[in-house]
Coordinates of C-alpha atoms in Angstrom, one line a residue:
M1 CA 9.2 -12.3 -2.3
S2 CA 8.4 -14.5 -5.0
D3 CA 5.4 -16.7 -6.0
S4 CA 7.5 -19.7 -5.0
Q5 CA 7.9 -18.4 -1.4
M6 CA 4.4 -17.2 -0.8
G7 CA 0.9 -18.5 -1.8
Y8 CA -2.1 -16.6 -2.6
I9 CA -3.6 -16.5 0.8
G10 CA -0.3 -15.2 2.2
K11 CA -0.2 -12.4 -0.2
L12 CA -3.8 -11.5 0.6
E13 CA -2.8 -11.3 4.4
I14 CA 0.1 -9.2 3.8
A15 CA -2.1 -6.9 1.5
L16 CA -4.7 -6.6 4.4
A17 CA -2.1 -6.2 7.0
I18 CA -0.4 -3.3 5.2
S19 CA -3.8 -1.7 4.4
T20 CA -5.0 -1.9 7.8
S21 CA -1.7 -0.3 9.3
I22 CA -2.1 2.5 6.8
L23 CA -5.7 3.1 8.1
H24 CA -4.6 3.2 11.7
L25 CA -1.2 4.9 11.2
Y26 CA -2.1 7.5 8.6
N27 CA -1.4 11.1 9.6
T28 CA 0.9 10.1 12.5
A29 CA 4.5 10.3 12.9
W30 CA 5.0 6.7 12.0
L31 CA 3.8 7.0 8.7
T32 CA 4.4 10.0 6.1
K33 CA 2.7 10.7 2.9
M34 CA 3.3 7.5 1.0
I35 CA 4.4 3.8 1.5
T36 CA 7.0 1.9 -0.7
L37 CA 8.3 -1.8 -0.7
D38 CA 11.2 -0.4 1.2
D39 CA 8.8 0.8 4.1
V40 CA 7.6 -2.8 5.0
L41 CA 9.6 -5.0 7.2
F42 CA 9.0 -8.6 8.4
F43 CA 9.9 -9.9 11.7
R44 CA 11.2 -13.3 12.7
G45 CA 10.7 -14.3 16.4
K46 CA 12.4 -11.9 19.0
G47 CA 12.4 -8.8 16.8
D48 CA 15.0 -9.9 14.1
V49 CA 14.2 -8.2 10.9
S50 CA 14.1 -10.5 7.8
L51 CA 12.8 -10.5 4.2
S52 CA 13.6 -14.1 3.8
N53 CA 11.7 -16.0 6.5
V54 CA 8.5 -17.2 5.0
Q55 CA 6.9 -17.9 8.3
S56 CA 7.2 -14.2 9.4
L57 CA 5.6 -12.8 6.0
S58 CA 2.1 -12.8 7.7
R59 CA 3.4 -10.2 10.1
P60 CA 4.5 -7.1 8.0
F61 CA 5.3 -4.0 9.9
V62 CA 5.2 -0.6 8.4
A63 CA 8.4 1.1 9.5
K64 CA 8.7 4.3 7.4
G65 CA 8.6 6.7 10.3
I66 CA 10.6 4.7 12.6
L67 CA 13.4 4.2 10.2
E68 CA 13.5 7.9 9.5
A69 CA 12.9 9.0 13.1
N70 CA 16.3 11.0 13.3
Q71 CA 15.3 13.0 10.2
S72 CA 13.5 16.3 11.0
H73 CA 10.8 15.9 8.4
V74 CA 9.0 13.0 10.2
G75 CA 5.7 13.8 11.6
Q76 CA 5.5 17.2 9.7
S77 CA 3.2 18.0 7.0
Q78 CA 4.8 17.6 3.6
Q79 CA 3.2 19.7 0.8
G80 CA 5.1 18.3 -2.1
T81 CA 6.9 20.1 -4.8
F82 CA 3.9 21.9 -6.5
T83 CA 0.9 23.8 -5.6
Q84 CA -2.3 22.5 -6.4
Q85 CA -6.1 23.5 -5.9
R86 CA -7.1 19.9 -5.2
P87 CA -5.6 17.6 -2.9
I88 CA -3.5 14.5 -4.2
N89 CA -3.5 11.5 -2.2
L90 CA -0.1 10.0 -2.6
M91 CA -0.6 7.5 0.2
V92 CA -3.6 5.7 -1.4
L93 CA -1.8 5.8 -4.9
S94 CA 1.3 4.3 -3.3
L95 CA -0.7 1.6 -1.6
G96 CA -2.2 0.7 -5.0
V97 CA 1.3 0.3 -6.5
L98 CA 2.5 -1.6 -3.7
L99 CA -0.5 -3.9 -3.7
I100 CA 0.2 -4.7 -7.3
Q101 CA 3.8 -5.7 -6.6
V102 CA 2.6 -7.9 -3.6
I103 CA 0.1 -9.8 -5.5
I104 CA 2.4 -10.2 -8.6
G105 CA 5.0 -11.3 -6.3
K106 CA 7.8 -9.1 -7.3
A107 CA 9.3 -5.5 -7.2
I108 CA 8.4 -3.6 -10.5
E109 CA 10.9 -0.9 -11.3
T110 CA 8.3 1.2 -13.3
L111 CA 6.1 1.4 -10.1
D112 CA 8.6 3.1 -7.9
M113 CA 7.5 6.3 -6.3
T114 CA 9.0 9.2 -4.9
E115 CA 7.5 11.9 -2.5
C116 CA 8.5 14.6 -5.0
M117 CA 6.2 13.7 -7.9
D118 CA 4.7 16.4 -10.0
L119 CA 1.3 16.0 -11.7
D120 CA 2.6 14.4 -14.9
A121 CA 4.6 11.8 -12.8
I122 CA 1.5 11.1 -10.7
L123 CA -0.6 10.6 -13.9
A124 CA 2.0 8.3 -15.4
M125 CA 2.3 6.3 -12.2
N126 CA -1.5 5.8 -12.3
Q127 CA -1.3 4.5 -16.0
A128 CA 1.6 2.5 -15.3
G129 CA -0.5 0.8 -12.4
K130 CA -3.4 0.4 -14.7
S131 CA -1.2 -1.5 -17.3
F132 CA -1.1 -4.5 -14.8
N133 CA -4.8 -5.0 -14.7
G134 CA -4.7 -8.2 -16.5
Q135 CA -2.0 -9.6 -14.2
I136 CA -3.7 -8.3 -11.2
L137 CA -7.1 -10.2 -12.1
E138 CA -5.1 -13.3 -12.9
S139 CA -3.1 -13.3 -9.7
G140 CA -5.5 -11.8 -7.3
G141 CA -9.0 -12.1 -8.5
M142 CA -11.8 -9.5 -8.8
N143 CA -12.0 -8.2 -5.4
Y144 CA -8.3 -7.6 -5.4
T145 CA -8.5 -6.0 -8.7
T146 CA -11.3 -3.7 -7.4
V147 CA -9.2 -2.6 -4.4
V148 CA -6.1 -1.9 -6.6
D149 CA -8.4 0.2 -9.0
W150 CA -9.9 2.2 -6.2
C151 CA -6.4 3.0 -4.8
L152 CA -5.2 4.1 -8.3
N153 CA -8.4 6.1 -8.9
T154 CA -8.6 7.8 -5.5
V155 CA -5.4 9.8 -6.0
F156 CA -7.3 12.8 -6.9
S157 CA -10.2 12.5 -4.4
T158 CA -11.1 15.5 -2.5
G159 CA -9.5 15.0 0.9
G160 CA -7.1 12.4 2.6
L161 CA -7.7 9.5 5.1
E162 CA -7.7 12.1 7.7
N163 CA -11.3 13.0 6.3
E164 CA -13.8 10.6 8.1
N165 CA -15.8 10.1 4.8
V166 CA -12.7 9.1 3.0
S167 CA -11.4 6.8 5.7
Q168 CA -14.7 5.2 5.8
N169 CA -14.6 4.5 2.0
F170 CA -11.1 3.3 2.3
Y171 CA -12.2 0.7 5.0
V172 CA -15.1 -0.5 2.8
E173 CA -13.4 -0.4 -0.6
V174 CA -9.9 -1.7 0.5
V175 CA -9.8 -3.3 4.0
A176 CA -13.3 -4.9 4.0
R177 CA -12.7 -6.4 0.6
L178 CA -9.5 -7.9 1.5
E179 CA -10.8 -9.2 4.7
E180 CA -13.7 -10.9 2.9
D181 CA -11.4 -12.6 0.6
V182 CA -9.0 -13.8 3.5
K183 CA -12.1 -15.0 5.6
I184 CA -13.5 -17.1 2.5
L185 CA -10.1 -18.7 1.8
T186 CA -9.2 -19.5 5.5
A187 CA -12.7 -20.7 6.6
S188 CA -12.6 -24.6 7.1

């Protein structure tokens, strides 16, 4: 998805749809512990999957669990490759790096995440995401930058989206901010 294919409002709508999907699907068999660009599909009319149809870009579909349905790990709790005393919220971190790529309009190799990340890799990903703050502000504005910052900084919060307080904070800090921008820009 490039800037020439999609405008600012379209990118905001995609970010909102993905964020809302995460809020609704988190901790289900349809969504595991993180999300990447490869996990988001766009549909054309009658169920045809496409990444090239600009008209379908406002209807992203998070398909991680569905594409991996035949693998035995879907729906099971994944602990990661290291033990920790505090929870690490890879879903919110992965959303942050995904939102960076959506608003900039291209895949960024340095922001590729894997489910088997140790603490050093997570900290490096956090810093890599923060290195795009200027581009995020220029391309997405203040609200979008705040959303991405919240996602990047929440990686070490106590509790994940299954916790009601964290889930409510996610709604306020991510979904509601994106909704506000979309409403302002689409009101006529």
